[in-house]
mmCIF file of C-alpha atoms in Angstrom:
data_model
loop_
_atom_site.group_PDB
_atom_site.id
_atom_site.type_symbol
_atom_site.label_atom_id
_atom_site.label_comp_id
_atom_site.label_asym_id
_atom_site.label_seq_id
_atom_site.Cartn_x
_atom_site.Cartn_y
_atom_site.Cartn_z
ATOM 1 C CA MET A 5 -23.866 -6.720 -25.825
ATOM 2 C CA LEU A 6 -20.695 -5.470 -24.355
ATOM 3 C CA ILE A 7 -17.378 -6.762 -25.794
ATOM 4 C CA GLN A 8 -14.911 -4.466 -23.971
ATOM 5 C CA PHE A 9 -14.684 -1.156 -22.188
ATOM 6 C CA SER A 10 -11.516 1.003 -21.790
ATOM 7 C CA VAL A 11 -10.645 4.103 -19.787
ATOM 8 C CA LYS A 12 -7.599 6.261 -19.576
ATOM 9 C CA ASN A 13 -6.661 9.251 -17.288
ATOM 10 C CA PHE A 14 -9.940 9.219 -15.343
ATOM 11 C CA LEU A 15 -10.070 9.457 -11.548
ATOM 12 C CA SER A 16 -7.534 6.869 -10.287
ATOM 13 C CA PHE A 17 -6.901 5.363 -13.732
ATOM 14 C CA ARG A 18 -3.781 7.079 -15.265
ATOM 15 C CA ASP A 19 -2.852 4.513 -17.932
ATOM 16 C CA ARG A 20 -5.293 2.806 -20.287
ATOM 17 C CA GLN A 21 -7.126 -0.052 -18.607
ATOM 18 C CA THR A 22 -9.517 -2.534 -20.319
ATOM 19 C CA LEU A 23 -12.219 -4.901 -19.143
ATOM 20 C CA SER A 24 -12.861 -7.587 -21.785
ATOM 21 C CA LEU A 25 -15.903 -9.734 -21.815
ATOM 22 C CA MET A 26 -14.605 -11.902 -24.710
ATOM 23 C CA ARG A 27 -14.325 -15.550 -23.822
ATOM 24 C CA ALA A 28 -10.778 -16.714 -23.379
ATOM 25 C CA LYS A 29 -9.383 -20.258 -23.772
ATOM 26 C CA GLY A 30 -10.812 -22.858 -21.425
ATOM 27 C CA GLY A 31 -13.759 -25.117 -21.805
ATOM 28 C CA GLU A 32 -15.261 -24.691 -18.296
ATOM 29 C CA LEU A 33 -18.812 -23.573 -17.887
ATOM 30 C CA VAL A 34 -19.222 -22.779 -21.575
ATOM 31 C CA ALA A 35 -22.899 -23.657 -21.868
ATOM 32 C CA SER A 36 -23.919 -21.678 -18.859
ATOM 33 C CA ASN A 37 -21.470 -18.677 -18.494
ATOM 34 C CA THR A 38 -20.832 -17.840 -22.141
ATOM 35 C CA PHE A 39 -22.819 -17.193 -25.334
ATOM 36 C CA ASP A 40 -22.151 -16.784 -29.046
ATOM 37 C CA ALA A 41 -22.847 -13.307 -30.194
ATOM 38 C CA PRO A 42 -23.265 -11.907 -33.699
ATOM 39 C CA SER A 43 -20.082 -10.882 -35.541
ATOM 40 C CA GLY A 44 -18.609 -14.346 -34.602
ATOM 41 C CA VAL A 45 -17.534 -13.573 -31.038
ATOM 42 C CA SER A 46 -18.046 -15.525 -27.842
ATOM 43 C CA LEU A 47 -18.840 -13.421 -24.868
ATOM 44 C CA LEU A 48 -19.155 -13.851 -21.111
ATOM 45 C CA ARG A 49 -22.534 -13.365 -19.273
ATOM 46 C CA SER A 50 -20.800 -11.757 -16.234
ATOM 47 C CA ALA A 51 -17.573 -10.441 -14.775
ATOM 48 C CA VAL A 52 -16.557 -9.826 -11.146
ATOM 49 C CA MET A 53 -14.026 -7.335 -9.816
ATOM 50 C CA TYR A 54 -12.092 -7.711 -6.543
ATOM 51 C CA GLY A 55 -9.752 -5.318 -4.881
ATOM 52 C CA PRO A 56 -8.985 -3.404 -1.752
ATOM 53 C CA ASN A 57 -10.963 -0.310 -0.618
ATOM 54 C CA ALA A 58 -9.818 2.706 -2.608
ATOM 55 C CA GLY A 59 -8.272 0.367 -5.198
ATOM 56 C CA GLY A 60 -10.253 1.798 -8.080
ATOM 57 C CA LYS A 61 -13.158 -0.608 -8.486
ATOM 58 C CA THR A 62 -15.861 1.945 -8.133
ATOM 59 C CA ASN A 63 -13.937 4.405 -10.357
ATOM 60 C CA PHE A 64 -14.010 1.952 -13.183
ATOM 61 C CA LEU A 65 -17.828 1.744 -12.942
ATOM 62 C CA SER A 66 -17.918 5.510 -12.659
ATOM 63 C CA ALA A 67 -16.043 5.697 -15.879
ATOM 64 C CA MET A 68 -18.785 3.874 -17.706
ATOM 65 C CA ARG A 69 -21.366 6.054 -16.020
ATOM 66 C CA ALA A 70 -19.487 9.241 -17.128
ATOM 67 C CA MET A 71 -19.248 7.960 -20.708
ATOM 68 C CA ARG A 72 -22.935 7.162 -20.755
ATOM 69 C CA GLU A 73 -23.951 10.501 -19.228
ATOM 70 C CA THR A 74 -21.824 12.364 -21.839
ATOM 71 C CA VAL A 75 -23.522 10.572 -24.706
ATOM 72 C CA LEU A 76 -26.981 11.130 -23.411
ATOM 73 C CA LYS A 77 -26.668 14.739 -22.265
ATOM 74 C CA SER A 78 -23.825 16.552 -24.038
ATOM 75 C CA ALA A 79 -25.989 17.625 -27.032
ATOM 76 C CA THR A 80 -28.987 18.941 -25.151
ATOM 77 C CA GLU A 81 -29.568 22.650 -24.844
ATOM 78 C CA SER A 82 -29.685 22.434 -21.051
ATOM 79 C CA GLN A 83 -26.077 21.152 -21.007
ATOM 80 C CA SER A 84 -24.716 23.694 -23.459
ATOM 81 C CA GLY A 85 -22.799 25.733 -20.795
ATOM 82 C CA ASP A 86 -22.180 22.856 -18.310
ATOM 83 C CA SER A 87 -18.898 21.124 -17.698
ATOM 84 C CA LEU A 88 -18.497 17.576 -18.973
ATOM 85 C CA PRO A 89 -18.597 14.972 -16.177
ATOM 86 C CA VAL A 90 -14.795 14.069 -16.368
ATOM 87 C CA THR A 91 -12.045 14.240 -13.770
ATOM 88 C CA PRO A 92 -8.555 13.428 -14.842
ATOM 89 C CA PHE A 93 -5.902 11.536 -12.799
ATOM 90 C CA ARG A 94 -4.886 14.294 -10.341
ATOM 91 C CA LEU A 95 -1.800 12.815 -8.825
ATOM 92 C CA SER A 96 0.422 13.733 -11.779
ATOM 93 C CA GLN A 97 0.875 17.270 -12.922
ATOM 94 C CA ALA A 98 1.076 16.235 -16.526
ATOM 95 C CA ASN A 99 -2.102 14.163 -16.396
ATOM 96 C CA ARG A 100 -4.123 16.933 -14.814
ATOM 97 C CA LYS A 101 -3.799 18.789 -18.039
ATOM 98 C CA LYS A 102 -4.705 15.839 -20.298
ATOM 99 C CA PRO A 103 -8.137 14.733 -21.439
ATOM 100 C CA CYS A 104 -9.971 11.664 -20.082
ATOM 101 C CA GLU A 105 -10.526 8.909 -22.608
ATOM 102 C CA PHE A 106 -13.164 6.297 -22.950
ATOM 103 C CA GLU A 107 -13.797 3.600 -25.561
ATOM 104 C CA VAL A 108 -16.353 0.848 -25.903
ATOM 105 C CA ILE A 109 -16.778 -1.980 -28.280
ATOM 106 C CA PHE A 110 -20.226 -3.436 -28.373
ATOM 107 C CA ILE A 111 -22.926 -4.982 -30.451
ATOM 108 C CA ALA A 112 -26.305 -3.284 -31.170
ATOM 109 C CA ASP A 113 -28.915 -4.675 -33.512
ATOM 110 C CA GLY A 114 -26.471 -7.274 -34.719
ATOM 111 C CA VAL A 115 -23.835 -4.752 -35.726
ATOM 112 C CA ARG A 116 -20.427 -4.436 -33.944
ATOM 113 C CA TYR A 117 -19.206 -0.789 -33.162
ATOM 114 C CA GLN A 118 -16.115 0.716 -31.719
ATOM 115 C CA TYR A 119 -16.789 4.115 -30.364
ATOM 116 C CA GLY A 120 -14.842 6.439 -28.031
ATOM 117 C CA PHE A 121 -13.897 9.981 -27.167
ATOM 118 C CA ALA A 122 -11.413 12.036 -25.152
ATOM 119 C CA ALA A 123 -12.699 15.015 -23.235
ATOM 120 C CA THR A 124 -11.704 17.753 -20.792
ATOM 121 C CA GLU A 125 -14.347 19.502 -18.671
ATOM 122 C CA ASP A 126 -15.001 22.117 -21.430
ATOM 123 C CA ARG A 127 -14.227 20.345 -24.695
ATOM 124 C CA ILE A 128 -14.460 17.198 -26.684
ATOM 125 C CA VAL A 129 -10.796 16.741 -27.780
ATOM 126 C CA GLU A 130 -11.264 13.688 -29.878
ATOM 127 C CA GLU A 131 -14.045 11.436 -31.035
ATOM 128 C CA TRP A 132 -14.043 8.325 -33.202
ATOM 129 C CA LEU A 133 -16.375 5.715 -34.552
ATOM 130 C CA LEU A 134 -15.897 2.488 -36.514
ATOM 131 C CA ALA A 135 -18.704 0.207 -37.585
ATOM 132 C CA PHE A 136 -18.495 -3.415 -38.751
ATOM 133 C CA PRO A 137 -21.783 -4.069 -40.439
ATOM 134 C CA LYS A 138 -20.471 -6.871 -42.608
ATOM 135 C CA GLY A 139 -17.518 -7.914 -40.550
ATOM 136 C CA ARG A 140 -15.170 -5.407 -42.166
ATOM 137 C CA PRO A 141 -14.391 -2.021 -40.504
ATOM 138 C CA GLN A 142 -16.032 1.119 -41.864
ATOM 139 C CA HIS A 143 -14.603 4.418 -40.783
ATOM 140 C CA TRP A 144 -17.697 6.553 -39.904
ATOM 141 C CA LEU A 145 -16.204 9.406 -37.902
ATOM 142 C CA SER A 146 -13.066 10.969 -36.395
ATOM 143 C CA ARG A 147 -12.516 14.443 -35.092
ATOM 144 C CA ARG A 148 -9.628 15.957 -33.245
ATOM 145 C CA TRP A 149 -9.001 19.287 -31.699
ATOM 146 C CA ASN A 150 -6.299 21.385 -33.293
ATOM 147 C CA ALA A 151 -5.084 23.799 -30.563
ATOM 148 C CA ALA A 152 -2.986 25.774 -32.985
ATOM 149 C CA ASP A 153 -5.980 26.563 -35.218
ATOM 150 C CA ASN A 154 -8.449 26.627 -32.284
ATOM 151 C CA LYS A 155 -10.923 24.232 -34.113
ATOM 152 C CA HIS A 156 -11.704 20.574 -34.705
ATOM 153 C CA GLU A 157 -10.287 18.695 -37.749
ATOM 154 C CA TRP A 158 -12.923 16.349 -39.190
ATOM 155 C CA GLN A 159 -13.086 13.174 -41.153
ATOM 156 C CA ILE A 160 -16.499 11.707 -41.888
ATOM 157 C CA GLY A 161 -16.597 8.550 -43.913
ATOM 158 C CA ASN A 162 -18.729 7.929 -46.962
ATOM 159 C CA SER A 163 -20.375 4.959 -45.218
ATOM 160 C CA LEU A 164 -22.153 7.397 -42.909
ATOM 161 C CA THR A 165 -25.076 8.889 -44.740
ATOM 162 C CA GLY A 166 -27.376 11.857 -44.046
ATOM 163 C CA THR A 167 -27.023 15.605 -43.652
ATOM 164 C CA LYS A 168 -23.488 15.319 -42.275
ATOM 165 C CA GLN A 169 -22.455 18.892 -42.839
ATOM 166 C CA LEU A 170 -25.479 20.100 -40.833
ATOM 167 C CA TRP A 171 -24.592 17.720 -38.046
ATOM 168 C CA ARG A 172 -21.066 18.844 -38.115
ATOM 169 C CA ASN A 173 -21.904 22.509 -38.075
ATOM 170 C CA SER A 174 -24.388 21.943 -35.188
ATOM 171 C CA THR A 175 -21.917 20.136 -32.929
ATOM 172 C CA ARG A 176 -20.616 22.409 -30.202
ATOM 173 C CA ASP A 177 -17.049 22.065 -28.889
ATOM 174 C CA ASN A 178 -18.351 20.516 -25.641
ATOM 175 C CA ALA A 179 -20.817 18.105 -27.329
ATOM 176 C CA LEU A 180 -20.456 14.727 -29.041
ATOM 177 C CA PHE A 181 -21.119 14.570 -32.791
ATOM 178 C CA LEU A 182 -22.846 11.248 -32.125
ATOM 179 C CA SER A 183 -25.317 12.795 -29.727
ATOM 180 C CA THR A 184 -25.853 15.871 -31.885
ATOM 181 C CA ALA A 185 -26.544 13.904 -35.038
ATOM 182 C CA VAL A 186 -29.121 11.695 -33.283
ATOM 183 C CA GLN A 187 -30.810 14.836 -31.898
ATOM 184 C CA LEU A 188 -31.035 15.914 -35.529
ATOM 185 C CA ASN A 189 -32.593 12.605 -36.689
ATOM 186 C CA SER A 190 -29.674 10.451 -37.840
ATOM 187 C CA GLU A 191 -31.306 7.061 -38.045
ATOM 188 C CA GLN A 192 -28.006 5.394 -38.861
ATOM 189 C CA LEU A 193 -26.466 6.462 -35.561
ATOM 190 C CA ARG A 194 -29.535 6.021 -33.473
ATOM 191 C CA PRO A 195 -28.835 2.381 -32.501
ATOM 192 C CA ILE A 196 -25.555 3.460 -30.924
ATOM 193 C CA TYR A 197 -27.206 6.232 -28.852
ATOM 194 C CA THR A 198 -30.084 3.858 -27.975
ATOM 195 C CA TRP A 199 -27.619 1.206 -26.794
ATOM 196 C CA PHE A 200 -26.197 3.708 -24.229
ATOM 197 C CA ARG A 201 -29.645 4.921 -23.200
ATOM 198 C CA ASP A 202 -31.599 1.700 -23.079
ATOM 199 C CA MET A 203 -29.173 -1.216 -22.631
ATOM 200 C CA LEU A 204 -26.820 0.037 -19.923
ATOM 201 C CA ARG A 205 -28.096 -0.166 -16.460
ATOM 202 C CA MET A 206 -26.030 1.515 -13.753
ATOM 203 C CA ALA A 207 -26.388 1.136 -10.021
ATOM 204 C CA ASN A 208 -24.079 2.408 -7.214
ATOM 205 C CA ILE A 209 -23.589 0.845 -3.781
ATOM 206 C CA ARG A 210 -27.132 1.926 -2.745
ATOM 207 C CA GLY A 211 -28.581 -0.083 -5.553
ATOM 208 C CA TRP A 212 -31.910 0.914 -6.892
ATOM 209 C CA SER A 213 -34.992 2.317 -5.197
ATOM 210 C CA PRO A 214 -37.971 -0.097 -4.809
ATOM 211 C CA ASN A 215 -40.145 1.902 -7.123
ATOM 212 C CA PHE A 216 -39.363 0.053 -10.272
ATOM 213 C CA SER A 217 -40.099 -3.362 -8.633
ATOM 214 C CA ALA A 218 -43.237 -1.908 -7.177
ATOM 215 C CA SER A 219 -44.392 -0.616 -10.563
ATOM 216 C CA LEU A 220 -44.039 -4.126 -12.042
ATOM 217 C CA CYS A 221 -46.319 -5.370 -9.263
ATOM 218 C CA GLU A 222 -48.759 -2.660 -9.952
ATOM 219 C CA LYS A 223 -48.908 -2.858 -13.695
ATOM 220 C CA ASP A 224 -50.043 -6.349 -14.225
ATOM 221 C CA GLY A 225 -50.411 -9.719 -12.631
ATOM 222 C CA HIS A 226 -47.762 -11.263 -14.740
ATOM 223 C CA GLY A 227 -45.116 -8.941 -13.517
ATOM 224 C CA LYS A 228 -46.078 -9.522 -9.897
ATOM 225 C CA LEU A 229 -45.947 -13.233 -10.314
ATOM 226 C CA HIS A 230 -42.260 -12.956 -11.490
ATOM 227 C CA ILE A 231 -41.445 -10.698 -8.496
ATOM 228 C CA MET A 232 -43.076 -13.100 -6.094
ATOM 229 C CA ASP A 233 -41.269 -16.144 -7.656
ATOM 230 C CA TYR A 234 -38.022 -14.291 -7.185
ATOM 231 C CA LEU A 235 -38.741 -13.402 -3.527
ATOM 232 C CA ARG A 236 -39.708 -16.938 -2.727
ATOM 233 C CA ALA A 237 -36.551 -18.220 -4.294
ATOM 234 C CA ALA A 238 -34.594 -15.777 -2.172
ATOM 235 C CA ASP A 239 -36.316 -17.121 0.906
ATOM 236 C CA VAL A 240 -37.055 -13.751 2.546
ATOM 237 C CA GLY A 241 -40.260 -14.881 4.078
ATOM 238 C CA VAL A 242 -42.590 -12.487 2.225
ATOM 239 C CA GLU A 243 -45.891 -14.053 1.423
ATOM 240 C CA ASP A 244 -47.208 -11.168 -0.743
ATOM 241 C CA ILE A 245 -46.424 -7.668 -1.992
ATOM 242 C CA ASN A 246 -49.141 -5.025 -1.968
ATOM 243 C CA VAL A 247 -48.810 -1.833 -3.976
ATOM 244 C CA GLU A 248 -51.219 1.061 -3.726
ATOM 245 C CA LYS A 249 -50.985 4.369 -5.731
ATOM 246 C CA LYS A 250 -51.607 7.357 -3.615
ATOM 247 C CA GLN A 251 -51.034 11.103 -3.666
ATOM 248 C CA PHE A 252 -48.983 13.274 -1.324
ATOM 249 C CA ASP A 253 -50.898 15.347 1.182
ATOM 250 C CA ASP A 254 -49.839 18.043 3.416
ATOM 251 C CA ILE A 255 -50.582 15.944 6.452
ATOM 252 C CA GLU A 256 -48.107 13.292 5.408
ATOM 253 C CA LEU A 257 -45.212 15.754 4.876
ATOM 254 C CA PRO A 258 -42.699 16.808 7.651
ATOM 255 C CA ASP A 259 -43.564 20.049 9.410
ATOM 256 C CA ASP A 260 -40.138 21.472 8.842
ATOM 257 C CA MET A 261 -40.411 20.973 5.084
ATOM 258 C CA PRO A 262 -40.467 24.434 3.224
ATOM 259 C CA ASP A 263 -43.919 25.452 2.129
ATOM 260 C CA ASP A 264 -42.825 25.817 -1.581
ATOM 261 C CA VAL A 265 -41.598 22.184 -1.568
ATOM 262 C CA LYS A 266 -44.835 21.054 0.062
ATOM 263 C CA GLN A 267 -46.769 22.913 -2.647
ATOM 264 C CA GLU A 268 -44.759 21.306 -5.384
ATOM 265 C CA MET A 269 -45.196 17.801 -4.071
ATOM 266 C CA LYS A 270 -48.849 18.157 -3.236
ATOM 267 C CA GLY A 271 -51.042 16.023 -5.500
ATOM 268 C CA ARG A 272 -48.044 14.054 -6.852
ATOM 269 C CA PRO A 273 -48.612 10.316 -7.107
ATOM 270 C CA TYR A 274 -46.431 7.764 -5.241
ATOM 271 C CA LEU A 275 -46.512 4.077 -4.556
ATOM 272 C CA GLU A 276 -47.190 2.806 -1.045
ATOM 273 C CA ILE A 277 -45.520 -0.589 -0.664
ATOM 274 C CA SER A 278 -46.400 -3.147 1.976
ATOM 275 C CA THR A 279 -45.529 -6.820 2.580
ATOM 276 C CA SER A 280 -47.650 -9.690 3.855
ATOM 277 C CA HIS A 281 -46.492 -12.367 6.319
ATOM 278 C CA VAL A 282 -48.158 -15.362 7.804
ATOM 279 C CA ASP A 283 -48.320 -15.292 11.650
ATOM 280 C CA ALA A 284 -48.129 -18.211 13.997
ATOM 281 C CA GLU A 285 -51.853 -18.843 13.673
ATOM 282 C CA GLY A 286 -51.936 -18.783 9.886
ATOM 283 C CA GLY A 287 -53.294 -15.257 9.571
ATOM 284 C CA ILE A 288 -51.970 -12.557 7.333
ATOM 285 C CA VAL A 289 -50.075 -9.600 8.874
ATOM 286 C CA ASN A 290 -49.056 -6.586 6.737
ATOM 287 C CA PHE A 291 -45.915 -4.603 7.146
ATOM 288 C CA ASP A 292 -44.760 -1.360 5.658
ATOM 289 C CA LEU A 293 -41.763 -2.041 3.372
ATOM 290 C CA SER A 294 -39.659 0.268 5.665
ATOM 291 C CA ASP A 295 -40.291 -2.184 8.525
ATOM 292 C CA GLU A 296 -38.566 -4.985 6.619
ATOM 293 C CA SER A 297 -34.832 -5.707 7.151
ATOM 294 C CA HIS A 298 -32.233 -3.972 4.992
ATOM 295 C CA GLY A 299 -31.533 -7.276 3.223
ATOM 296 C CA THR A 300 -35.175 -7.843 2.389
ATOM 297 C CA ARG A 301 -35.608 -4.331 1.068
ATOM 298 C CA LYS A 302 -32.539 -4.697 -1.068
ATOM 299 C CA VAL A 303 -33.747 -8.036 -2.455
ATOM 300 C CA PHE A 304 -37.061 -6.504 -3.406
ATOM 301 C CA ALA A 305 -35.463 -3.363 -4.903
ATOM 302 C CA LEU A 306 -33.188 -5.594 -7.058
ATOM 303 C CA SER A 307 -35.933 -7.939 -8.161
ATOM 304 C CA GLY A 308 -37.536 -5.634 -10.728
ATOM 305 C CA PRO A 309 -34.305 -4.508 -12.431
ATOM 306 C CA TRP A 310 -32.877 -8.065 -12.342
ATOM 307 C CA ILE A 311 -35.975 -9.545 -13.977
ATOM 308 C CA ASP A 312 -36.270 -6.708 -16.435
ATOM 309 C CA SER A 313 -32.570 -6.952 -17.379
ATOM 310 C CA LEU A 314 -32.794 -10.686 -17.917
ATOM 311 C CA ASN A 315 -35.859 -10.330 -20.052
ATOM 312 C CA ASN A 316 -34.373 -7.512 -22.248
ATOM 313 C CA GLY A 317 -30.698 -8.439 -22.461
ATOM 314 C CA HIS A 318 -29.468 -5.354 -20.511
ATOM 315 C CA ILE A 319 -25.867 -4.808 -19.390
ATOM 316 C CA VAL A 320 -25.929 -4.216 -15.628
ATOM 317 C CA PHE A 321 -23.173 -2.479 -13.757
ATOM 318 C CA ILE A 322 -23.503 -2.586 -9.976
ATOM 319 C CA ASP A 323 -21.060 -1.623 -7.182
ATOM 320 C CA GLU A 324 -20.644 -3.927 -4.184
ATOM 321 C CA LEU A 325 -23.474 -6.303 -5.070
ATOM 322 C CA ASN A 326 -23.053 -8.200 -1.839
ATOM 323 C CA VAL A 327 -23.791 -5.386 0.559
ATOM 324 C CA GLY A 328 -26.731 -6.311 2.792
ATOM 325 C CA LEU A 329 -27.066 -9.754 1.241
ATOM 326 C CA HIS A 330 -26.248 -13.183 2.548
ATOM 327 C CA PRO A 331 -23.510 -14.839 0.387
ATOM 328 C CA TYR A 332 -26.112 -17.421 -0.801
ATOM 329 C CA LEU A 333 -28.323 -14.606 -2.057
ATOM 330 C CA THR A 334 -25.450 -12.947 -3.825
ATOM 331 C CA LYS A 335 -24.612 -16.289 -5.513
ATOM 332 C CA PHE A 336 -28.259 -16.779 -6.358
ATOM 333 C CA LEU A 337 -28.282 -13.383 -8.198
ATOM 334 C CA ILE A 338 -25.171 -14.158 -10.124
ATOM 335 C CA GLN A 339 -26.479 -17.632 -11.120
ATOM 336 C CA LEU A 340 -29.465 -16.050 -12.791
ATOM 337 C CA PHE A 341 -27.118 -14.261 -15.171
ATOM 338 C CA ASN A 342 -24.758 -17.302 -15.556
ATOM 339 C CA SER A 343 -27.629 -19.339 -16.890
ATOM 340 C CA SER A 344 -28.770 -20.079 -20.457
ATOM 341 C CA GLU A 345 -32.150 -21.047 -19.005
ATOM 342 C CA PHE A 346 -32.844 -17.804 -16.993
ATOM 343 C CA ASN A 347 -30.803 -15.572 -19.212
ATOM 344 C CA PRO A 348 -31.901 -16.540 -22.790
ATOM 345 C CA ASN A 349 -31.456 -12.923 -24.081
ATOM 346 C CA ASN A 350 -27.815 -12.790 -22.963
ATOM 347 C CA ALA A 351 -27.872 -10.010 -20.424
ATOM 348 C CA GLN A 352 -24.542 -9.259 -18.884
ATOM 349 C CA LEU A 353 -23.576 -8.475 -15.333
ATOM 350 C CA ILE A 354 -20.371 -6.508 -14.262
ATOM 351 C CA PHE A 355 -20.073 -5.991 -10.540
ATOM 352 C CA THR A 356 -17.643 -5.313 -7.745
ATOM 353 C CA THR A 357 -17.636 -7.204 -4.485
ATOM 354 C CA HIS A 358 -15.588 -8.024 -1.328
ATOM 355 C CA GLU A 359 -17.483 -11.266 -0.874
ATOM 356 C CA THR A 360 -14.802 -13.979 -1.365
ATOM 357 C CA SER A 361 -16.968 -16.979 -0.574
ATOM 358 C CA ILE A 362 -18.233 -16.866 -4.176
ATOM 359 C CA LEU A 363 -14.797 -16.759 -5.695
ATOM 360 C CA THR A 364 -14.944 -20.381 -6.853
ATOM 361 C CA GLN A 365 -14.469 -22.167 -10.102
ATOM 362 C CA ASP A 366 -18.003 -23.700 -9.677
ATOM 363 C CA LEU A 367 -19.545 -20.254 -10.139
ATOM 364 C CA PHE A 368 -17.089 -18.365 -12.416
ATOM 365 C CA ARG A 369 -14.840 -19.220 -15.347
ATOM 366 C CA ARG A 370 -11.285 -18.056 -14.792
ATOM 367 C CA ASP A 371 -11.732 -15.247 -17.413
ATOM 368 C CA GLN A 372 -14.637 -13.772 -15.606
ATOM 369 C CA ILE A 373 -12.545 -12.668 -12.561
ATOM 370 C CA TRP A 374 -10.637 -9.466 -12.370
ATOM 371 C CA PHE A 375 -8.605 -7.619 -9.837
ATOM 372 C CA CYS A 376 -8.189 -3.940 -9.346
ATOM 373 C CA GLU A 377 -5.519 -2.289 -7.191
ATOM 374 C CA LYS A 378 -3.320 0.837 -6.942
ATOM 375 C CA GLU A 379 0.327 0.599 -7.624
ATOM 376 C CA ASN A 380 3.155 2.498 -5.842
ATOM 377 C CA ASP A 381 2.475 5.529 -8.104
ATOM 378 C CA HIS A 382 -1.142 5.552 -6.845
ATOM 379 C CA ALA A 383 -2.606 4.696 -10.216
ATOM 380 C CA SER A 384 -5.185 1.943 -10.523
ATOM 381 C CA LYS A 385 -4.475 -1.159 -12.555
ATOM 382 C CA MET A 386 -6.798 -3.971 -13.682
ATOM 383 C CA ILE A 387 -5.501 -7.528 -13.888
ATOM 384 C CA PRO A 388 -7.457 -10.535 -15.102
ATOM 385 C CA LEU A 389 -7.143 -13.757 -13.127
ATOM 386 C CA THR A 390 -5.999 -15.450 -16.327
ATOM 387 C CA ASP A 391 -2.634 -13.540 -16.026
ATOM 388 C CA TYR A 392 -1.883 -15.759 -12.991
ATOM 389 C CA SER A 393 -2.644 -19.029 -14.847
ATOM 390 C CA PRO A 394 -4.678 -20.719 -12.036
ATOM 391 C CA ARG A 395 -5.100 -24.447 -12.441
ATOM 392 C CA LYS A 396 -8.393 -25.378 -14.050
ATOM 393 C CA GLY A 397 -10.840 -26.834 -11.554
ATOM 394 C CA ARG A 398 -8.117 -27.464 -8.966
ATOM 395 C CA GLU A 399 -6.890 -24.140 -7.505
ATOM 396 C CA ASN A 400 -8.756 -22.730 -4.517
ATOM 397 C CA LEU A 401 -9.274 -19.225 -5.763
ATOM 398 C CA GLU A 402 -10.654 -17.783 -2.520
ATOM 399 C CA GLN A 403 -7.684 -19.195 -0.523
ATOM 400 C CA ALA A 404 -5.167 -18.094 -3.097
ATOM 401 C CA TYR A 405 -6.688 -14.547 -3.283
ATOM 402 C CA LEU A 406 -6.840 -14.000 0.583
ATOM 403 C CA SER A 407 -3.215 -15.257 0.868
ATOM 404 C CA GLY A 408 -2.094 -12.524 -1.512
ATOM 405 C CA ARG A 409 -1.248 -14.643 -4.608
ATOM 406 C CA TYR A 410 -3.214 -12.401 -6.910
ATOM 407 C CA GLY A 411 -2.516 -9.090 -5.124
ATOM 408 C CA ALA A 412 -5.372 -6.594 -4.871
ATOM 409 C CA VAL A 413 -5.721 -7.033 -1.104
ATOM 410 C CA PRO A 414 -5.217 -4.220 1.530
ATOM 411 C CA CYS A 415 -1.772 -4.081 3.135
ATOM 412 C CA ILE A 416 -2.752 -3.534 6.770
ATOM 413 C CA THR A 417 0.079 -2.513 9.117
ATOM 414 C CA PRO A 418 -0.063 -2.846 12.951
ATOM 415 C CA LEU A 419 -1.422 0.064 14.868
ATOM 416 C CA HIS A 420 0.998 1.491 17.302
ATOM 417 C CA GLU A 421 0.147 3.377 20.411
ATOM 418 C CA GLY A 422 0.900 7.115 20.365
ATOM 419 C CA ASN A 423 2.885 8.993 22.973
#
């Protein structure tokens, strides 16, 4: 469960910006859009982010992706000489030399954690971890790079148990202590690592490939029933999904593909996906999935991750959810998360969009809506709708946003003819 995520000096974010999923004041949609989490906090099931193109929305999701990638990969041998996936705010000479900073507060296995680090491309400059196993904070870790002595200064709390000296000595300058210790079998830190690995689901504007959804249809009838229920509810006109496992053959590969690539792919399994439709006479006609509309393909590709995330309580980050989807379908997907019935395991959805027809108080609480825009100094800033104190249940949020009341809209100037 995600409580809040903060980023500083990464891509277009110069100053620290924080997305909070803690429920604010206001009694609207409490039963559907919020849930009570362990540690005595009430959280939101979803959050939506609006803003102009190049305002920073995608960069915020990229920040979470960069943090996750660093946690999962920095301690592996294959990454020992690689640069860390961070890019500082470049429109300031001072910031170009400073580290990028990430911090997340979350709940894993019923325990609240506060974990973060600051990093340049070649070094972890700082790393810290607090745990709240009984409600009170326990200091588990802090390390900070001392440039004068050319080494890290360490503080490891007594509450963290295990072969701490071994983990510390094994942690490279460009690796996280958290990741290194888990690689060396720290069971106490494993739930934190596992949360990053298993609970975060990241998708860019292209979304997911259809393979995961197809694998659910192939594995068992139960998974396919869920997929078909989803597709029928979305009204895409698909009567059935057919999945067949095949192997690549030279005949199926393009002639201009290099021979070494052909040889590598030969014999590999892949899933062939087709759809069934009912024709005018009541017969069944099969289509290759590639023959379906972009919208139908996206709905199918989303179906598996959506169902899996709702079943397992994942935190889903997705950029421009609405692309290729009718507004009603976008609303349908959001409503599955904003539902105590369909989301009993408290999965959370964080997404960006330009679709303003869903910007209503019937679908979202006021604390679920965020705006992201660049200021005059070109640094991105995130602002919650609650800062504007919209009237509960009365203010037309879409109209107010498009009129510029909340900012975060493009400033389009007239195009003048040249000489």
